[in-house]
Amino acid sequence: MNNSGEIDITARVEAAIASAIYDMVLPIDTMGVTFHDGALDDVAEAYRSAPDATLAAADARFAAHMATVAEAASDDEAEGPMLRARAAMALKERLKEL
């Protein structure tokens, strides 16, 4: 919640993406991404409150990370932002299942 008592959707989406754990062995339907339960619960609460805004926040984080990937000077430099972009898409798909 922010100072006005509203849910800070962007902060919750960013926290969930930051909590992502990547495992290439996981089934493709999870995109190889799992999230910290607390962060995922916080985003789910935001989604139930404002689904369109929460999906838009995930889309915005995906776009921001992909822009960083596009500007990367090397594959190594692009790896972190690419994983976070993948987490943003996985988060969006997970929310749509709620």
CSV table of N, CA and C in Angstrom, one decimal:
chain,number,residue,atom,x,y,z
A,1,MET,N,0.8,-1.2,0.0
A,1,MET,CA,0.0,0.0,0.0
A,1,MET,C,0.9,1.2,0.0
A,2,ASN,N,0.4,2.3,-0.7
A,2,ASN,CA,1.2,3.5,-0.6
A,2,ASN,C,0.6,4.4,0.4
A,3,ASN,N,1.1,5.6,0.5
A,3,ASN,CA,0.6,6.5,1.6
A,3,ASN,C,-0.9,6.8,1.6
A,4,SER,N,-1.5,6.8,0.4
A,4,SER,CA,-2.9,7.1,0.3
A,4,SER,C,-3.8,5.8,0.6
A,5,GLY,N,-3.2,4.7,0.9
A,5,GLY,CA,-3.9,3.5,1.2
A,5,GLY,C,-4.2,2.7,0.0
A,6,GLU,N,-3.8,3.1,-1.1
A,6,GLU,CA,-4.0,2.3,-2.4
A,6,GLU,C,-2.9,1.3,-2.6
A,7,ILE,N,-3.2,0.2,-3.2
A,7,ILE,CA,-2.3,-0.8,-3.5
A,7,ILE,C,-1.3,-0.2,-4.6
A,8,ASP,N,0.0,-0.4,-4.3
A,8,ASP,CA,1.0,0.0,-5.3
A,8,ASP,C,1.3,-1.1,-6.2
A,9,ILE,N,0.5,-1.2,-7.3
A,9,ILE,CA,0.6,-2.3,-8.2
A,9,ILE,C,1.9,-2.5,-8.8
A,10,THR,N,2.5,-1.4,-9.3
A,10,THR,CA,3.8,-1.5,-10.0
A,10,THR,C,4.9,-2.0,-9.0
A,11,ALA,N,4.9,-1.6,-7.8
A,11,ALA,CA,5.9,-2.1,-6.8
A,11,ALA,C,5.7,-3.6,-6.6
A,12,ARG,N,4.4,-4.0,-6.5
A,12,ARG,CA,4.2,-5.4,-6.3
A,12,ARG,C,4.6,-6.3,-7.5
A,13,VAL,N,4.4,-5.8,-8.7
A,13,VAL,CA,4.8,-6.5,-9.9
A,13,VAL,C,6.3,-6.6,-9.9
A,14,GLU,N,7.0,-5.5,-9.6
A,14,GLU,CA,8.4,-5.4,-9.6
A,14,GLU,C,9.0,-6.4,-8.6
A,15,ALA,N,8.4,-6.4,-7.4
A,15,ALA,CA,8.9,-7.3,-6.3
A,15,ALA,C,8.7,-8.8,-6.7
A,16,ALA,N,7.6,-9.1,-7.4
A,16,ALA,CA,7.4,-10.5,-7.8
A,16,ALA,C,8.5,-10.9,-8.9
A,17,ILE,N,8.7,-10.0,-9.8
A,17,ILE,CA,9.7,-10.3,-10.9
A,17,ILE,C,11.1,-10.4,-10.2
A,18,ALA,N,11.4,-9.6,-9.2
A,18,ALA,CA,12.7,-9.7,-8.6
A,18,ALA,C,12.8,-11.0,-7.8
A,19,SER,N,11.7,-11.6,-7.4
A,19,SER,CA,11.7,-12.8,-6.6
A,19,SER,C,11.8,-14.1,-7.5
A,20,ALA,N,11.7,-13.9,-8.8
A,20,ALA,CA,11.6,-15.0,-9.7
A,20,ALA,C,12.9,-15.9,-9.6
A,21,ILE,N,12.6,-17.2,-9.7
A,21,ILE,CA,13.6,-18.2,-9.7
A,21,ILE,C,13.5,-18.9,-11.1
A,22,TYR,N,14.6,-19.1,-11.8
A,22,TYR,CA,14.5,-19.7,-13.1
A,22,TYR,C,15.1,-21.1,-13.1
A,23,ASP,N,14.3,-22.0,-13.7
A,23,ASP,CA,14.7,-23.4,-13.8
A,23,ASP,C,14.3,-23.9,-15.2
A,24,MET,N,15.3,-24.2,-16.0
A,24,MET,CA,15.0,-24.7,-17.4
A,24,MET,C,14.4,-26.1,-17.4
A,25,VAL,N,14.4,-26.8,-16.3
A,25,VAL,CA,13.9,-28.1,-16.2
A,25,VAL,C,12.4,-28.1,-16.0
A,26,LEU,N,11.9,-27.0,-15.5
A,26,LEU,CA,10.4,-26.9,-15.2
A,26,LEU,C,9.6,-27.1,-16.5
A,27,PRO,N,8.4,-27.5,-16.3
A,27,PRO,CA,7.5,-27.7,-17.5
A,27,PRO,C,7.4,-26.3,-18.3
A,28,ILE,N,7.2,-26.4,-19.6
A,28,ILE,CA,7.1,-25.2,-20.4
A,28,ILE,C,5.9,-24.3,-20.0
A,29,ASP,N,4.9,-24.9,-19.5
A,29,ASP,CA,3.7,-24.1,-19.1
A,29,ASP,C,4.0,-23.1,-18.0
A,30,THR,N,5.0,-23.3,-17.2
A,30,THR,CA,5.4,-22.4,-16.2
A,30,THR,C,6.5,-21.4,-16.7
A,31,MET,N,7.0,-21.6,-17.9
A,31,MET,CA,8.0,-20.8,-18.5
A,31,MET,C,9.3,-21.0,-17.7
A,32,GLY,N,9.4,-22.0,-16.9
A,32,GLY,CA,10.6,-22.2,-16.1
A,32,GLY,C,10.8,-21.2,-15.1
A,33,VAL,N,9.7,-20.5,-14.6
A,33,VAL,CA,9.8,-19.5,-13.6
A,33,VAL,C,8.9,-19.8,-12.5
A,34,THR,N,9.5,-19.7,-11.3
A,34,THR,CA,8.6,-19.7,-10.1
A,34,THR,C,8.9,-18.4,-9.3
A,35,PHE,N,7.9,-18.0,-8.5
A,35,PHE,CA,8.0,-16.8,-7.8
A,35,PHE,C,7.9,-17.1,-6.3
A,36,HIS,N,8.5,-16.2,-5.5
A,36,HIS,CA,8.3,-16.2,-4.0
A,36,HIS,C,6.9,-16.2,-3.7
A,37,ASP,N,6.4,-17.0,-2.8
A,37,ASP,CA,4.9,-17.1,-2.5
A,37,ASP,C,4.4,-15.8,-2.1
A,38,GLY,N,5.1,-15.1,-1.2
A,38,GLY,CA,4.6,-13.8,-0.6
A,38,GLY,C,4.5,-12.8,-1.7
A,39,ALA,N,5.4,-12.7,-2.6
A,39,ALA,CA,5.4,-11.7,-3.7
A,39,ALA,C,4.3,-12.1,-4.7
A,40,LEU,N,4.1,-13.3,-4.9
A,40,LEU,CA,3.0,-13.8,-5.8
A,40,LEU,C,1.6,-13.5,-5.2
A,41,ASP,N,1.5,-13.7,-3.9
A,41,ASP,CA,0.3,-13.4,-3.2
A,41,ASP,C,-0.1,-11.9,-3.3
A,42,ASP,N,1.0,-11.1,-3.1
A,42,ASP,CA,0.8,-9.6,-3.2
A,42,ASP,C,0.3,-9.2,-4.5
A,43,VAL,N,0.9,-9.8,-5.6
A,43,VAL,CA,0.4,-9.4,-6.9
A,43,VAL,C,-1.0,-10.0,-7.2
A,44,ALA,N,-1.3,-11.1,-6.7
A,44,ALA,CA,-2.6,-11.7,-6.9
A,44,ALA,C,-3.6,-10.8,-6.2
A,45,GLU,N,-3.3,-10.3,-5.1
A,45,GLU,CA,-4.2,-9.4,-4.4
A,45,GLU,C,-4.5,-8.1,-5.2
A,46,ALA,N,-3.4,-7.6,-5.8
A,46,ALA,CA,-3.5,-6.4,-6.7
A,46,ALA,C,-4.3,-6.7,-7.9
A,47,TYR,N,-4.1,-7.9,-8.4
A,47,TYR,CA,-4.9,-8.4,-9.6
A,47,TYR,C,-6.4,-8.5,-9.4
A,48,ARG,N,-6.7,-9.0,-8.2
A,48,ARG,CA,-8.1,-9.1,-7.9
A,48,ARG,C,-8.7,-7.7,-7.7
A,49,SER,N,-8.0,-6.8,-7.2
A,49,SER,CA,-8.4,-5.4,-7.0
A,49,SER,C,-8.5,-4.6,-8.3
A,50,ALA,N,-7.5,-4.8,-9.2
A,50,ALA,CA,-7.4,-4.0,-10.4
A,50,ALA,C,-6.7,-4.9,-11.5
A,51,PRO,N,-7.5,-5.8,-12.1
A,51,PRO,CA,-6.8,-6.7,-13.0
A,51,PRO,C,-6.2,-6.0,-14.2
A,52,ASP,N,-6.9,-5.1,-14.8
A,52,ASP,CA,-6.3,-4.4,-16.0
A,52,ASP,C,-5.0,-3.7,-15.7
A,53,ALA,N,-5.0,-3.0,-14.6
A,53,ALA,CA,-3.8,-2.2,-14.2
A,53,ALA,C,-2.7,-3.1,-13.8
A,54,THR,N,-3.0,-4.3,-13.2
A,54,THR,CA,-1.9,-5.2,-12.9
A,54,THR,C,-1.3,-5.9,-14.1
A,55,LEU,N,-2.1,-6.2,-15.1
A,55,LEU,CA,-1.6,-6.8,-16.4
A,55,LEU,C,-0.8,-5.7,-17.1
A,56,ALA,N,-1.3,-4.5,-17.1
A,56,ALA,CA,-0.6,-3.4,-17.7
A,56,ALA,C,0.8,-3.2,-17.1
A,57,ALA,N,0.9,-3.3,-15.8
A,57,ALA,CA,2.1,-3.1,-15.1
A,57,ALA,C,3.1,-4.2,-15.5
A,58,ALA,N,2.6,-5.5,-15.6
A,58,ALA,CA,3.5,-6.6,-16.1
A,58,ALA,C,3.9,-6.3,-17.5
A,59,ASP,N,3.0,-5.9,-18.4
A,59,ASP,CA,3.4,-5.5,-19.7
A,59,ASP,C,4.5,-4.4,-19.8
A,60,ALA,N,4.3,-3.4,-18.9
A,60,ALA,CA,5.3,-2.3,-18.9
A,60,ALA,C,6.6,-2.8,-18.4
A,61,ARG,N,6.7,-3.7,-17.4
A,61,ARG,CA,8.0,-4.2,-17.0
A,61,ARG,C,8.6,-5.1,-18.1
A,62,PHE,N,7.8,-5.9,-18.8
A,62,PHE,CA,8.3,-6.7,-19.9
A,62,PHE,C,8.9,-5.7,-20.9
A,63,ALA,N,8.2,-4.7,-21.3
A,63,ALA,CA,8.7,-3.8,-22.3
A,63,ALA,C,10.0,-3.1,-21.9
A,64,ALA,N,10.1,-2.7,-20.6
A,64,ALA,CA,11.3,-2.0,-20.1
A,64,ALA,C,12.5,-3.0,-20.1
A,65,HIS,N,12.3,-4.2,-19.7
A,65,HIS,CA,13.4,-5.2,-19.7
A,65,HIS,C,13.8,-5.5,-21.2
A,66,MET,N,12.8,-5.6,-22.1
A,66,MET,CA,13.2,-5.9,-23.5
A,66,MET,C,13.9,-4.7,-24.1
A,67,ALA,N,13.6,-3.5,-23.7
A,67,ALA,CA,14.4,-2.3,-24.2
A,67,ALA,C,15.8,-2.4,-23.7
A,68,THR,N,16.0,-2.9,-22.5
A,68,THR,CA,17.4,-3.0,-22.0
A,68,THR,C,18.1,-4.1,-22.7
A,69,VAL,N,17.4,-5.2,-23.1
A,69,VAL,CA,18.0,-6.2,-23.9
A,69,VAL,C,18.4,-5.7,-25.2
A,70,ALA,N,17.6,-4.9,-25.8
A,70,ALA,CA,17.9,-4.4,-27.2
A,70,ALA,C,19.1,-3.5,-27.1
A,71,GLU,N,19.3,-2.8,-26.0
A,71,GLU,CA,20.5,-1.9,-25.9
A,71,GLU,C,21.7,-2.5,-25.4
A,72,ALA,N,21.6,-3.8,-25.0
A,72,ALA,CA,22.8,-4.5,-24.4
A,72,ALA,C,23.9,-4.6,-25.5
A,73,ALA,N,25.1,-4.5,-25.0
A,73,ALA,CA,26.3,-4.6,-25.8
A,73,ALA,C,26.8,-6.0,-26.0
A,74,SER,N,26.3,-6.9,-25.2
A,74,SER,CA,26.7,-8.3,-25.4
A,74,SER,C,25.6,-9.2,-24.9
A,75,ASP,N,25.7,-10.5,-25.2
A,75,ASP,CA,24.7,-11.5,-24.7
A,75,ASP,C,24.8,-11.6,-23.2
A,76,ASP,N,26.0,-11.5,-22.6
A,76,ASP,CA,26.1,-11.5,-21.1
A,76,ASP,C,25.4,-10.4,-20.5
A,77,GLU,N,25.5,-9.2,-21.1
A,77,GLU,CA,24.8,-8.0,-20.6
A,77,GLU,C,23.3,-8.1,-20.7
A,78,ALA,N,22.8,-8.8,-21.7
A,78,ALA,CA,21.4,-9.0,-22.0
A,78,ALA,C,20.8,-10.1,-21.2
A,79,GLU,N,21.6,-11.0,-20.6
A,79,GLU,CA,21.0,-12.2,-20.0
A,79,GLU,C,20.1,-11.8,-18.8
A,80,GLY,N,20.5,-10.9,-17.9
A,80,GLY,CA,19.6,-10.6,-16.7
A,80,GLY,C,18.3,-9.9,-17.1
A,81,PRO,N,18.4,-8.9,-18.0
A,81,PRO,CA,17.1,-8.3,-18.4
A,81,PRO,C,16.2,-9.3,-19.2
A,82,MET,N,16.8,-10.2,-19.9
A,82,MET,CA,16.0,-11.2,-20.7
A,82,MET,C,15.3,-12.1,-19.7
A,83,LEU,N,16.0,-12.5,-18.6
A,83,LEU,CA,15.3,-13.3,-17.6
A,83,LEU,C,14.2,-12.6,-16.9
A,84,ARG,N,14.4,-11.3,-16.6
A,84,ARG,CA,13.4,-10.5,-16.0
A,84,ARG,C,12.2,-10.3,-16.9
A,85,ALA,N,12.4,-10.1,-18.2
A,85,ALA,CA,11.3,-10.0,-19.2
A,85,ALA,C,10.5,-11.3,-19.2
A,86,ARG,N,11.3,-12.4,-19.2
A,86,ARG,CA,10.6,-13.7,-19.2
A,86,ARG,C,9.7,-13.9,-17.9
A,87,ALA,N,10.3,-13.4,-16.8
A,87,ALA,CA,9.5,-13.5,-15.5
A,87,ALA,C,8.2,-12.6,-15.6
A,88,ALA,N,8.3,-11.4,-16.3
A,88,ALA,CA,7.2,-10.6,-16.4
A,88,ALA,C,6.1,-11.3,-17.2
A,89,MET,N,6.5,-12.0,-18.3
A,89,MET,CA,5.5,-12.7,-19.1
A,89,MET,C,4.9,-13.9,-18.3
A,90,ALA,N,5.8,-14.6,-17.6
A,90,ALA,CA,5.3,-15.7,-16.8
A,90,ALA,C,4.3,-15.2,-15.7
A,91,LEU,N,4.6,-14.1,-15.1
A,91,LEU,CA,3.7,-13.5,-14.1
A,91,LEU,C,2.4,-13.2,-14.7
A,92,LYS,N,2.4,-12.6,-15.8
A,92,LYS,CA,1.1,-12.2,-16.5
A,92,LYS,C,0.3,-13.5,-16.8
A,93,GLU,N,0.9,-14.5,-17.3
A,93,GLU,CA,0.2,-15.8,-17.6
A,93,GLU,C,-0.3,-16.4,-16.3
A,94,ARG,N,0.5,-16.3,-15.2
A,94,ARG,CA,0.0,-16.9,-13.9
A,94,ARG,C,-1.2,-16.1,-13.4
A,95,LEU,N,-1.2,-14.8,-13.6
A,95,LEU,CA,-2.3,-14.0,-13.1
A,95,LEU,C,-3.6,-14.3,-13.9
A,96,LYS,N,-3.5,-14.6,-15.2
A,96,LYS,CA,-4.6,-14.9,-16.0
A,96,LYS,C,-5.3,-16.2,-15.6
A,97,GLU,N,-4.5,-17.1,-14.9
A,97,GLU,CA,-5.1,-18.3,-14.4
A,97,GLU,C,-5.9,-18.2,-13.2
A,98,LEU,N,-5.8,-17.0,-12.5
A,98,LEU,CA,-6.6,-16.8,-11.3
A,98,LEU,C,-8.1,-16.7,-11.5
